[in-house]
Amino acid sequence: MIPGGGQPNMQQLLQQAQKMQQDLAKAQEELARTEVDGQAGGGLVKATVTGSGELRGLVIDPKAVDPEDTETLADLIVAAVQAANENAQQLQQQKLGPLTQGLGGMPGLPF
């Protein structure tokens, strides 16, 4: 609601929307550069993903490798990647949450 019942300043609204979009793009770039880790099996398997969820690294302790039980190793890998992705999602919420909360009701914006 505009105080005094006047019309919104479209130029000002467009500038605010553009700034919010730039802030969002900057936060997304920062997420793509930030790496977070997840682990499983008490640290036997560690996965590293970017804040945007791209898998960047996987470290497997030799103690986790049993040629007779590759299923457990596979489960540990999946669990470590899932843990890393959960950490990435939390980071996304921290970085993008405040930026996207006010944008959800604006038509034409991709969120």
PDB file of N, CA and C in Angstrom:
ATOM      1  N   MET A   1       0.843  -1.175   0.000  1.00  0.00           N
ATOM      2  CA  MET A   1       0.000   0.000   0.000  1.00  0.00           C
ATOM      3  C   MET A   1       0.885   1.234   0.000  1.00  0.00           C
ATOM      4  N   ILE A   2       0.599   2.158  -0.864  1.00  0.00           N
ATOM      5  CA  ILE A   2       1.366   3.389  -0.980  1.00  0.00           C
ATOM      6  C   ILE A   2       0.768   4.428  -0.036  1.00  0.00           C
ATOM      7  N   PRO A   3       1.622   5.075   0.800  1.00  0.00           N
ATOM      8  CA  PRO A   3       1.088   6.101   1.692  1.00  0.00           C
ATOM      9  C   PRO A   3       0.429   7.223   0.890  1.00  0.00           C
ATOM     10  N   GLY A   4      -0.704   7.701   1.346  1.00  0.00           N
ATOM     11  CA  GLY A   4      -1.410   8.772   0.660  1.00  0.00           C
ATOM     12  C   GLY A   4      -2.192   8.312  -0.546  1.00  0.00           C
ATOM     13  N   GLY A   5      -2.193   7.023  -0.837  1.00  0.00           N
ATOM     14  CA  GLY A   5      -2.987   6.487  -1.941  1.00  0.00           C
ATOM     15  C   GLY A   5      -2.415   6.750  -3.317  1.00  0.00           C
ATOM     16  N   GLY A   6      -1.165   7.196  -3.425  1.00  0.00           N
ATOM     17  CA  GLY A   6      -0.559   7.487  -4.728  1.00  0.00           C
ATOM     18  C   GLY A   6      -0.161   6.232  -5.475  1.00  0.00           C
ATOM     19  N   GLN A   7       0.222   6.405  -6.717  1.00  0.00           N
ATOM     20  CA  GLN A   7       0.671   5.290  -7.545  1.00  0.00           C
ATOM     21  C   GLN A   7       2.138   4.973  -7.222  1.00  0.00           C
ATOM     22  N   PRO A   8       2.519   3.713  -7.331  1.00  0.00           N
ATOM     23  CA  PRO A   8       3.919   3.362  -7.077  1.00  0.00           C
ATOM     24  C   PRO A   8       4.813   3.967  -8.159  1.00  0.00           C
ATOM     25  N   ASN A   9       6.012   4.311  -7.781  1.00  0.00           N
ATOM     26  CA  ASN A   9       6.996   4.832  -8.717  1.00  0.00           C
ATOM     27  C   ASN A   9       7.581   3.640  -9.474  1.00  0.00           C
ATOM     28  N   MET A  10       7.177   3.472 -10.721  1.00  0.00           N
ATOM     29  CA  MET A  10       7.589   2.295 -11.503  1.00  0.00           C
ATOM     30  C   MET A  10       9.094   2.256 -11.690  1.00  0.00           C
ATOM     31  N   GLN A  11       9.709   3.401 -11.912  1.00  0.00           N
ATOM     32  CA  GLN A  11      11.160   3.444 -12.089  1.00  0.00           C
ATOM     33  C   GLN A  11      11.857   2.932 -10.830  1.00  0.00           C
ATOM     34  N   GLN A  12      11.361   3.362  -9.675  1.00  0.00           N
ATOM     35  CA  GLN A  12      11.951   2.931  -8.407  1.00  0.00           C
ATOM     36  C   GLN A  12      11.745   1.424  -8.200  1.00  0.00           C
ATOM     37  N   LEU A  13      10.557   0.933  -8.533  1.00  0.00           N
ATOM     38  CA  LEU A  13      10.285  -0.500  -8.408  1.00  0.00           C
ATOM     39  C   LEU A  13      11.186  -1.311  -9.329  1.00  0.00           C
ATOM     40  N   LEU A  14      11.378  -0.844 -10.551  1.00  0.00           N
ATOM     41  CA  LEU A  14      12.250  -1.550 -11.492  1.00  0.00           C
ATOM     42  C   LEU A  14      13.690  -1.549 -11.001  1.00  0.00           C
ATOM     43  N   GLN A  15      14.148  -0.439 -10.438  1.00  0.00           N
ATOM     44  CA  GLN A  15      15.509  -0.374  -9.905  1.00  0.00           C
ATOM     45  C   GLN A  15      15.683  -1.338  -8.734  1.00  0.00           C
ATOM     46  N   GLN A  16      14.679  -1.402  -7.863  1.00  0.00           N
ATOM     47  CA  GLN A  16      14.745  -2.322  -6.726  1.00  0.00           C
ATOM     48  C   GLN A  16      14.778  -3.772  -7.212  1.00  0.00           C
ATOM     49  N   ALA A  17      13.942  -4.084  -8.189  1.00  0.00           N
ATOM     50  CA  ALA A  17      13.904  -5.442  -8.729  1.00  0.00           C
ATOM     51  C   ALA A  17      15.241  -5.788  -9.383  1.00  0.00           C
ATOM     52  N   GLN A  18      15.814  -4.844 -10.105  1.00  0.00           N
ATOM     53  CA  GLN A  18      17.094  -5.088 -10.763  1.00  0.00           C
ATOM     54  C   GLN A  18      18.198  -5.313  -9.722  1.00  0.00           C
ATOM     55  N   LYS A  19      18.202  -4.523  -8.654  1.00  0.00           N
ATOM     56  CA  LYS A  19      19.203  -4.692  -7.604  1.00  0.00           C
ATOM     57  C   LYS A  19      19.039  -6.048  -6.922  1.00  0.00           C
ATOM     58  N   MET A  20      17.800  -6.432  -6.661  1.00  0.00           N
ATOM     59  CA  MET A  20      17.547  -7.725  -6.031  1.00  0.00           C
ATOM     60  C   MET A  20      18.023  -8.862  -6.933  1.00  0.00           C
ATOM     61  N   GLN A  21      17.806  -8.706  -8.233  1.00  0.00           N
ATOM     62  CA  GLN A  21      18.242  -9.726  -9.184  1.00  0.00           C
ATOM     63  C   GLN A  21      19.774  -9.792  -9.216  1.00  0.00           C
ATOM     64  N   GLN A  22      20.440  -8.637  -9.164  1.00  0.00           N
ATOM     65  CA  GLN A  22      21.901  -8.618  -9.144  1.00  0.00           C
ATOM     66  C   GLN A  22      22.438  -9.252  -7.860  1.00  0.00           C
ATOM     67  N   ASP A  23      21.803  -8.943  -6.729  1.00  0.00           N
ATOM     68  CA  ASP A  23      22.217  -9.538  -5.456  1.00  0.00           C
ATOM     69  C   ASP A  23      22.040 -11.047  -5.484  1.00  0.00           C
ATOM     70  N   LEU A  24      20.954 -11.498  -6.074  1.00  0.00           N
ATOM     71  CA  LEU A  24      20.695 -12.930  -6.179  1.00  0.00           C
ATOM     72  C   LEU A  24      21.743 -13.600  -7.053  1.00  0.00           C
ATOM     73  N   ALA A  25      22.072 -12.999  -8.196  1.00  0.00           N
ATOM     74  CA  ALA A  25      23.084 -13.559  -9.094  1.00  0.00           C
ATOM     75  C   ALA A  25      24.438 -13.619  -8.387  1.00  0.00           C
ATOM     76  N   LYS A  26      24.777 -12.588  -7.629  1.00  0.00           N
ATOM     77  CA  LYS A  26      26.045 -12.562  -6.892  1.00  0.00           C
ATOM     78  C   LYS A  26      26.079 -13.688  -5.856  1.00  0.00           C
ATOM     79  N   ALA A  27      24.975 -13.873  -5.140  1.00  0.00           N
ATOM     80  CA  ALA A  27      24.904 -14.937  -4.134  1.00  0.00           C
ATOM     81  C   ALA A  27      25.016 -16.310  -4.787  1.00  0.00           C
ATOM     82  N   GLN A  28      24.397 -16.485  -5.953  1.00  0.00           N
ATOM     83  CA  GLN A  28      24.476 -17.772  -6.653  1.00  0.00           C
ATOM     84  C   GLN A  28      25.906 -18.049  -7.113  1.00  0.00           C
ATOM     85  N   GLU A  29      26.608 -17.015  -7.589  1.00  0.00           N
ATOM     86  CA  GLU A  29      28.002 -17.189  -7.986  1.00  0.00           C
ATOM     87  C   GLU A  29      28.863 -17.572  -6.789  1.00  0.00           C
ATOM     88  N   GLU A  30      28.601 -16.929  -5.660  1.00  0.00           N
ATOM     89  CA  GLU A  30      29.344 -17.244  -4.444  1.00  0.00           C
ATOM     90  C   GLU A  30      29.097 -18.691  -4.021  1.00  0.00           C
ATOM     91  N   LEU A  31      27.858 -19.145  -4.135  1.00  0.00           N
ATOM     92  CA  LEU A  31      27.537 -20.535  -3.808  1.00  0.00           C
ATOM     93  C   LEU A  31      28.293 -21.506  -4.709  1.00  0.00           C
ATOM     94  N   ALA A  32      28.383 -21.175  -5.985  1.00  0.00           N
ATOM     95  CA  ALA A  32      29.066 -22.060  -6.939  1.00  0.00           C
ATOM     96  C   ALA A  32      30.557 -22.184  -6.620  1.00  0.00           C
ATOM     97  N   ARG A  33      31.132 -21.159  -5.958  1.00  0.00           N
ATOM     98  CA  ARG A  33      32.560 -21.190  -5.607  1.00  0.00           C
ATOM     99  C   ARG A  33      32.815 -21.796  -4.230  1.00  0.00           C
ATOM    100  N   THR A  34      31.809 -21.813  -3.380  1.00  0.00           N
ATOM    101  CA  THR A  34      31.986 -22.286  -2.005  1.00  0.00           C
ATOM    102  C   THR A  34      31.859 -23.801  -1.966  1.00  0.00           C
ATOM    103  N   GLU A  35      32.783 -24.447  -1.256  1.00  0.00           N
ATOM    104  CA  GLU A  35      32.732 -25.901  -1.133  1.00  0.00           C
ATOM    105  C   GLU A  35      32.331 -26.285   0.285  1.00  0.00           C
ATOM    106  N   VAL A  36      31.495 -27.319   0.387  1.00  0.00           N
ATOM    107  CA  VAL A  36      31.081 -27.866   1.676  1.00  0.00           C
ATOM    108  C   VAL A  36      31.309 -29.364   1.653  1.00  0.00           C
ATOM    109  N   ASP A  37      31.492 -29.945   2.834  1.00  0.00           N
ATOM    110  CA  ASP A  37      31.796 -31.366   2.939  1.00  0.00           C
ATOM    111  C   ASP A  37      30.664 -32.125   3.615  1.00  0.00           C
ATOM    112  N   GLY A  38      30.659 -33.405   3.365  1.00  0.00           N
ATOM    113  CA  GLY A  38      29.791 -34.338   4.056  1.00  0.00           C
ATOM    114  C   GLY A  38      30.566 -35.617   4.252  1.00  0.00           C
ATOM    115  N   GLN A  39      30.231 -36.370   5.278  1.00  0.00           N
ATOM    116  CA  GLN A  39      30.962 -37.602   5.516  1.00  0.00           C
ATOM    117  C   GLN A  39      30.037 -38.711   5.980  1.00  0.00           C
ATOM    118  N   ALA A  40      30.560 -39.919   5.891  1.00  0.00           N
ATOM    119  CA  ALA A  40      29.806 -41.095   6.342  1.00  0.00           C
ATOM    120  C   ALA A  40      30.800 -42.103   6.904  1.00  0.00           C
ATOM    121  N   GLY A  41      30.258 -43.016   7.684  1.00  0.00           N
ATOM    122  CA  GLY A  41      31.109 -44.067   8.259  1.00  0.00           C
ATOM    123  C   GLY A  41      32.155 -43.517   9.196  1.00  0.00           C
ATOM    124  N   GLY A  42      31.792 -42.497   9.957  1.00  0.00           N
ATOM    125  CA  GLY A  42      32.754 -41.921  10.894  1.00  0.00           C
ATOM    126  C   GLY A  42      33.939 -41.277  10.194  1.00  0.00           C
ATOM    127  N   GLY A  43      33.713 -40.781   8.995  1.00  0.00           N
ATOM    128  CA  GLY A  43      34.784 -40.117   8.253  1.00  0.00           C
ATOM    129  C   GLY A  43      35.519 -41.023   7.282  1.00  0.00           C
ATOM    130  N   LEU A  44      35.063 -42.275   7.131  1.00  0.00           N
ATOM    131  CA  LEU A  44      35.722 -43.173   6.178  1.00  0.00           C
ATOM    132  C   LEU A  44      35.523 -42.711   4.739  1.00  0.00           C
ATOM    133  N   VAL A  45      34.389 -42.069   4.478  1.00  0.00           N
ATOM    134  CA  VAL A  45      34.116 -41.529   3.145  1.00  0.00           C
ATOM    135  C   VAL A  45      33.723 -40.069   3.315  1.00  0.00           C
ATOM    136  N   LYS A  46      34.406 -39.203   2.559  1.00  0.00           N
ATOM    137  CA  LYS A  46      34.120 -37.771   2.609  1.00  0.00           C
ATOM    138  C   LYS A  46      33.836 -37.277   1.200  1.00  0.00           C
ATOM    139  N   ALA A  47      32.761 -36.503   1.071  1.00  0.00           N
ATOM    140  CA  ALA A  47      32.392 -35.916  -0.214  1.00  0.00           C
ATOM    141  C   ALA A  47      32.449 -34.404  -0.095  1.00  0.00           C
ATOM    142  N   THR A  48      32.876 -33.766  -1.169  1.00  0.00           N
ATOM    143  CA  THR A  48      32.908 -32.309  -1.229  1.00  0.00           C
ATOM    144  C   THR A  48      32.042 -31.879  -2.394  1.00  0.00           C
ATOM    145  N   VAL A  49      31.113 -30.953  -2.125  1.00  0.00           N
ATOM    146  CA  VAL A  49      30.253 -30.395  -3.166  1.00  0.00           C
ATOM    147  C   VAL A  49      30.321 -28.877  -3.079  1.00  0.00           C
ATOM    148  N   THR A  50      29.938 -28.232  -4.164  1.00  0.00           N
ATOM    149  CA  THR A  50      29.830 -26.780  -4.129  1.00  0.00           C
ATOM    150  C   THR A  50      28.520 -26.416  -3.443  1.00  0.00           C
ATOM    151  N   GLY A  51      28.393 -25.160  -3.088  1.00  0.00           N
ATOM    152  CA  GLY A  51      27.159 -24.686  -2.485  1.00  0.00           C
ATOM    153  C   GLY A  51      25.970 -24.835  -3.403  1.00  0.00           C
ATOM    154  N   SER A  52      26.228 -24.983  -4.706  1.00  0.00           N
ATOM    155  CA  SER A  52      25.136 -25.197  -5.647  1.00  0.00           C
ATOM    156  C   SER A  52      24.885 -26.681  -5.908  1.00  0.00           C
ATOM    157  N   GLY A  53      25.630 -27.566  -5.222  1.00  0.00           N
ATOM    158  CA  GLY A  53      25.351 -29.001  -5.288  1.00  0.00           C
ATOM    159  C   GLY A  53      26.202 -29.804  -6.254  1.00  0.00           C
ATOM    160  N   GLU A  54      27.225 -29.203  -6.861  1.00  0.00           N
ATOM    161  CA  GLU A  54      28.079 -29.936  -7.802  1.00  0.00           C
ATOM    162  C   GLU A  54      29.133 -30.727  -7.034  1.00  0.00           C
ATOM    163  N   LEU A  55      29.212 -32.034  -7.290  1.00  0.00           N
ATOM    164  CA  LEU A  55      30.192 -32.895  -6.632  1.00  0.00           C
ATOM    165  C   LEU A  55      31.584 -32.530  -7.131  1.00  0.00           C
ATOM    166  N   ARG A  56      32.487 -32.188  -6.211  1.00  0.00           N
ATOM    167  CA  ARG A  56      33.835 -31.768  -6.572  1.00  0.00           C
ATOM    168  C   ARG A  56      34.907 -32.751  -6.137  1.00  0.00           C
ATOM    169  N   GLY A  57      34.632 -33.510  -5.086  1.00  0.00           N
ATOM    170  CA  GLY A  57      35.666 -34.421  -4.603  1.00  0.00           C
ATOM    171  C   GLY A  57      35.086 -35.539  -3.768  1.00  0.00           C
ATOM    172  N   LEU A  58      35.833 -36.637  -3.741  1.00  0.00           N
ATOM    173  CA  LEU A  58      35.428 -37.797  -2.965  1.00  0.00           C
ATOM    174  C   LEU A  58      36.700 -38.431  -2.407  1.00  0.00           C
ATOM    175  N   VAL A  59      36.769 -38.606  -1.089  1.00  0.00           N
ATOM    176  CA  VAL A  59      37.930 -39.215  -0.449  1.00  0.00           C
ATOM    177  C   VAL A  59      37.446 -40.472   0.262  1.00  0.00           C
ATOM    178  N   ILE A  60      38.101 -41.583  -0.046  1.00  0.00           N
ATOM    179  CA  ILE A  60      37.732 -42.869   0.543  1.00  0.00           C
ATOM    180  C   ILE A  60      38.934 -43.404   1.315  1.00  0.00           C
ATOM    181  N   ASP A  61      38.753 -43.579   2.609  1.00  0.00           N
ATOM    182  CA  ASP A  61      39.799 -44.151   3.439  1.00  0.00           C
ATOM    183  C   ASP A  61      39.990 -45.615   3.018  1.00  0.00           C
ATOM    184  N   PRO A  62      41.218 -46.068   2.864  1.00  0.00           N
ATOM    185  CA  PRO A  62      41.456 -47.461   2.466  1.00  0.00           C
ATOM    186  C   PRO A  62      40.782 -48.482   3.383  1.00  0.00           C
ATOM    187  N   LYS A  63      40.557 -48.122   4.649  1.00  0.00           N
ATOM    188  CA  LYS A  63      39.882 -49.049   5.571  1.00  0.00           C
ATOM    189  C   LYS A  63      38.445 -49.327   5.150  1.00  0.00           C
ATOM    190  N   ALA A  64      37.879 -48.425   4.322  1.00  0.00           N
ATOM    191  CA  ALA A  64      36.488 -48.605   3.884  1.00  0.00           C
ATOM    192  C   ALA A  64      36.395 -49.556   2.693  1.00  0.00           C
ATOM    193  N   VAL A  65      37.529 -49.909   2.111  1.00  0.00           N
ATOM    194  CA  VAL A  65      37.529 -50.727   0.895  1.00  0.00           C
ATOM    195  C   VAL A  65      37.682 -52.203   1.261  1.00  0.00           C
ATOM    196  N   ASP A  66      36.603 -52.936   1.063  1.00  0.00           N
ATOM    197  CA  ASP A  66      36.602 -54.387   1.264  1.00  0.00           C
ATOM    198  C   ASP A  66      36.118 -55.003  -0.036  1.00  0.00           C
ATOM    199  N   PRO A  67      37.005 -55.649  -0.793  1.00  0.00           N
ATOM    200  CA  PRO A  67      36.598 -56.221  -2.082  1.00  0.00           C
ATOM    201  C   PRO A  67      35.426 -57.199  -1.976  1.00  0.00           C
ATOM    202  N   GLU A  68      35.228 -57.762  -0.806  1.00  0.00           N
ATOM    203  CA  GLU A  68      34.135 -58.706  -0.610  1.00  0.00           C
ATOM    204  C   GLU A  68      32.814 -57.990  -0.284  1.00  0.00           C
ATOM    205  N   ASP A  69      32.877 -56.680   0.003  1.00  0.00           N
ATOM    206  CA  ASP A  69      31.674 -55.956   0.412  1.00  0.00           C
ATOM    207  C   ASP A  69      31.646 -54.567  -0.231  1.00  0.00           C
ATOM    208  N   THR A  70      31.477 -54.549  -1.538  1.00  0.00           N
ATOM    209  CA  THR A  70      31.426 -53.254  -2.236  1.00  0.00           C
ATOM    210  C   THR A  70      30.101 -52.538  -1.996  1.00  0.00           C
ATOM    211  N   GLU A  71      29.075 -53.261  -1.596  1.00  0.00           N
ATOM    212  CA  GLU A  71      27.776 -52.634  -1.331  1.00  0.00           C
ATOM    213  C   GLU A  71      27.869 -51.649  -0.162  1.00  0.00           C
ATOM    214  N   THR A  72      28.576 -52.020   0.877  1.00  0.00           N
ATOM    215  CA  THR A  72      28.723 -51.105   2.023  1.00  0.00           C
ATOM    216  C   THR A  72      29.479 -49.857   1.599  1.00  0.00           C
ATOM    217  N   LEU A  73      30.522 -50.015   0.813  1.00  0.00           N
ATOM    218  CA  LEU A  73      31.272 -48.861   0.324  1.00  0.00           C
ATOM    219  C   LEU A  73      30.370 -47.953  -0.513  1.00  0.00           C
ATOM    220  N   ALA A  74      29.577 -48.549  -1.388  1.00  0.00           N
ATOM    221  CA  ALA A  74      28.649 -47.763  -2.207  1.00  0.00           C
ATOM    222  C   ALA A  74      27.660 -47.006  -1.320  1.00  0.00           C
ATOM    223  N   ASP A  75      27.160 -47.671  -0.286  1.00  0.00           N
ATOM    224  CA  ASP A  75      26.230 -47.005   0.643  1.00  0.00           C
ATOM    225  C   ASP A  75      26.896 -45.834   1.357  1.00  0.00           C
ATOM    226  N   LEU A  76      28.153 -46.027   1.761  1.00  0.00           N
ATOM    227  CA  LEU A  76      28.883 -44.952   2.429  1.00  0.00           C
ATOM    228  C   LEU A  76      29.097 -43.766   1.488  1.00  0.00           C
ATOM    229  N   ILE A  77      29.379 -44.045   0.227  1.00  0.00           N
ATOM    230  CA  ILE A  77      29.573 -42.970  -0.758  1.00  0.00           C
ATOM    231  C   ILE A  77      28.281 -42.189  -0.937  1.00  0.00           C
ATOM    232  N   VAL A  78      27.180 -42.907  -1.118  1.00  0.00           N
ATOM    233  CA  VAL A  78      25.887 -42.247  -1.289  1.00  0.00           C
ATOM    234  C   VAL A  78      25.563 -41.401  -0.056  1.00  0.00           C
ATOM    235  N   ALA A  79      25.785 -41.947   1.122  1.00  0.00           N
ATOM    236  CA  ALA A  79      25.486 -41.215   2.353  1.00  0.00           C
ATOM    237  C   ALA A  79      26.360 -39.962   2.484  1.00  0.00           C
ATOM    238  N   ALA A  80      27.626 -40.065   2.118  1.00  0.00           N
ATOM    239  CA  ALA A  80      28.523 -38.904   2.211  1.00  0.00           C
ATOM    240  C   ALA A  80      28.100 -37.812   1.227  1.00  0.00           C
ATOM    241  N   VAL A  81      27.730 -38.209   0.012  1.00  0.00           N
ATOM    242  CA  VAL A  81      27.278 -37.224  -0.982  1.00  0.00           C
ATOM    243  C   VAL A  81      25.964 -36.586  -0.524  1.00  0.00           C
ATOM    244  N   GLN A  82      25.059 -37.391   0.025  1.00  0.00           N
ATOM    245  CA  GLN A  82      23.808 -36.832   0.530  1.00  0.00           C
ATOM    246  C   GLN A  82      24.061 -35.855   1.674  1.00  0.00           C
ATOM    247  N   ALA A  83      24.970 -36.192   2.569  1.00  0.00           N
ATOM    248  CA  ALA A  83      25.293 -35.295   3.679  1.00  0.00           C
ATOM    249  C   ALA A  83      25.883 -33.984   3.159  1.00  0.00           C
ATOM    250  N   ALA A  84      26.755 -34.080   2.175  1.00  0.00           N
ATOM    251  CA  ALA A  84      27.346 -32.870   1.590  1.00  0.00           C
ATOM    252  C   ALA A  84      26.270 -32.025   0.918  1.00  0.00           C
ATOM    253  N   ASN A  85      25.354 -32.668   0.205  1.00  0.00           N
ATOM    254  CA  ASN A  85      24.278 -31.922  -0.449  1.00  0.00           C
ATOM    255  C   ASN A  85      23.334 -31.276   0.561  1.00  0.00           C
ATOM    256  N   GLU A  86      23.090 -31.942   1.674  1.00  0.00           N
ATOM    257  CA  GLU A  86      22.267 -31.332   2.728  1.00  0.00           C
ATOM    258  C   GLU A  86      22.958 -30.081   3.271  1.00  0.00           C
ATOM    259  N   ASN A  87      24.288 -30.162   3.449  1.00  0.00           N
ATOM    260  CA  ASN A  87      25.034 -28.998   3.908  1.00  0.00           C
ATOM    261  C   ASN A  87      24.991 -27.879   2.866  1.00  0.00           C
ATOM    262  N   ALA A  88      25.026 -28.253   1.594  1.00  0.00           N
ATOM    263  CA  ALA A  88      24.936 -27.264   0.517  1.00  0.00           C
ATOM    264  C   ALA A  88      23.559 -26.601   0.525  1.00  0.00           C
ATOM    265  N   GLN A  89      22.506 -27.368   0.772  1.00  0.00           N
ATOM    266  CA  GLN A  89      21.159 -26.799   0.829  1.00  0.00           C
ATOM    267  C   GLN A  89      21.020 -25.828   1.998  1.00  0.00           C
ATOM    268  N   GLN A  90      21.629 -26.162   3.118  1.00  0.00           N
ATOM    269  CA  GLN A  90      21.595 -25.249   4.266  1.00  0.00           C
ATOM    270  C   GLN A  90      22.319 -23.950   3.916  1.00  0.00           C
ATOM    271  N   LEU A  91      23.437 -24.066   3.222  1.00  0.00           N
ATOM    272  CA  LEU A  91      24.183 -22.886   2.803  1.00  0.00           C
ATOM    273  C   LEU A  91      23.358 -22.051   1.823  1.00  0.00           C
ATOM    274  N   GLN A  92      22.650 -22.731   0.917  1.00  0.00           N
ATOM    275  CA  GLN A  92      21.773 -22.021  -0.023  1.00  0.00           C
ATOM    276  C   GLN A  92      20.696 -21.243   0.725  1.00  0.00           C
ATOM    277  N   GLN A  93      20.105 -21.860   1.737  1.00  0.00           N
ATOM    278  CA  GLN A  93      19.071 -21.187   2.528  1.00  0.00           C
ATOM    279  C   GLN A  93      19.634 -19.944   3.205  1.00  0.00           C
ATOM    280  N   GLN A  94      20.860 -20.069   3.721  1.00  0.00           N
ATOM    281  CA  GLN A  94      21.482 -18.932   4.394  1.00  0.00           C
ATOM    282  C   GLN A  94      21.766 -17.793   3.412  1.00  0.00           C
ATOM    283  N   LYS A  95      22.262 -18.145   2.217  1.00  0.00           N
ATOM    284  CA  LYS A  95      22.669 -17.126   1.249  1.00  0.00           C
ATOM    285  C   LYS A  95      21.496 -16.583   0.448  1.00  0.00           C
ATOM    286  N   LEU A  96      20.588 -17.465   0.025  1.00  0.00           N
ATOM    287  CA  LEU A  96      19.529 -17.057  -0.889  1.00  0.00           C
ATOM    288  C   LEU A  96      18.207 -16.772  -0.190  1.00  0.00           C
ATOM    289  N   GLY A  97      17.988 -17.373   0.956  1.00  0.00           N
ATOM    290  CA  GLY A  97      16.710 -17.214   1.645  1.00  0.00           C
ATOM    291  C   GLY A  97      16.273 -15.774   1.800  1.00  0.00           C
ATOM    292  N   PRO A  98      17.132 -14.927   2.384  1.00  0.00           N
ATOM    293  CA  PRO A  98      16.712 -13.531   2.563  1.00  0.00           C
ATOM    294  C   PRO A  98      16.464 -12.814   1.237  1.00  0.00           C
ATOM    295  N   LEU A  99      17.172 -13.218   0.181  1.00  0.00           N
ATOM    296  CA  LEU A  99      17.012 -12.551  -1.114  1.00  0.00           C
ATOM    297  C   LEU A  99      15.740 -12.970  -1.829  1.00  0.00           C
ATOM    298  N   THR A 100      15.358 -14.231  -1.678  1.00  0.00           N
ATOM    299  CA  THR A 100      14.218 -14.739  -2.447  1.00  0.00           C
ATOM    300  C   THR A 100      12.896 -14.622  -1.711  1.00  0.00           C
ATOM    301  N   GLN A 101      12.911 -14.404  -0.401  1.00  0.00           N
ATOM    302  CA  GLN A 101      11.655 -14.321   0.349  1.00  0.00           C
ATOM    303  C   GLN A 101      10.767 -13.204  -0.164  1.00  0.00           C
ATOM    304  N   GLY A 102      11.329 -12.053  -0.448  1.00  0.00           N
ATOM    305  CA  GLY A 102      10.537 -10.926  -0.877  1.00  0.00           C
ATOM    306  C   GLY A 102      10.199 -10.943  -2.354  1.00  0.00           C
ATOM    307  N   LEU A 103      10.739 -11.927  -3.102  1.00  0.00           N
ATOM    308  CA  LEU A 103      10.527 -11.943  -4.536  1.00  0.00           C
ATOM    309  C   LEU A 103       9.446 -12.910  -4.983  1.00  0.00           C
ATOM    310  N   GLY A 104       9.023 -13.791  -4.121  1.00  0.00           N
ATOM    311  CA  GLY A 104       8.097 -14.840  -4.517  1.00  0.00           C
ATOM    312  C   GLY A 104       6.808 -14.361  -5.140  1.00  0.00           C
ATOM    313  N   GLY A 105       6.326 -13.208  -4.747  1.00  0.00           N
ATOM    314  CA  GLY A 105       5.048 -12.731  -5.277  1.00  0.00           C
ATOM    315  C   GLY A 105       5.166 -11.822  -6.469  1.00  0.00           C
ATOM    316  N   MET A 106       6.389 -11.605  -6.985  1.00  0.00           N
ATOM    317  CA  MET A 106       6.548 -10.675  -8.105  1.00  0.00           C
ATOM    318  C   MET A 106       6.443 -11.440  -9.414  1.00  0.00           C
ATOM    319  N   PRO A 107       5.481 -11.125 -10.252  1.00  0.00           N
ATOM    320  CA  PRO A 107       5.317 -11.847 -11.508  1.00  0.00           C
ATOM    321  C   PRO A 107       6.508 -11.602 -12.437  1.00  0.00           C
ATOM    322  N   GLY A 108       6.844 -12.623 -13.195  1.00  0.00           N
ATOM    323  CA  GLY A 108       7.911 -12.504 -14.181  1.00  0.00           C
ATOM    324  C   GLY A 108       9.291 -12.817 -13.651  1.00  0.00           C
ATOM    325  N   LEU A 109       9.436 -13.032 -12.340  1.00  0.00           N
ATOM    326  CA  LEU A 109      10.739 -13.377 -11.796  1.00  0.00           C
ATOM    327  C   LEU A 109      10.815 -14.883 -11.600  1.00  0.00           C
ATOM    328  N   PRO A 110      11.988 -15.461 -11.912  1.00  0.00           N
ATOM    329  CA  PRO A 110      12.110 -16.936 -11.937  1.00  0.00           C
ATOM    330  C   PRO A 110      12.282 -17.595 -10.598  1.00  0.00           C
ATOM    331  N   PHE A 111      11.479 -17.266  -9.582  1.00  0.00           N
ATOM    332  CA  PHE A 111      11.543 -18.000  -8.330  1.00  0.00           C
ATOM    333  C   PHE A 111      10.189 -18.142  -7.739  1.00  0.00           C
TER     334      PHE A 111
END
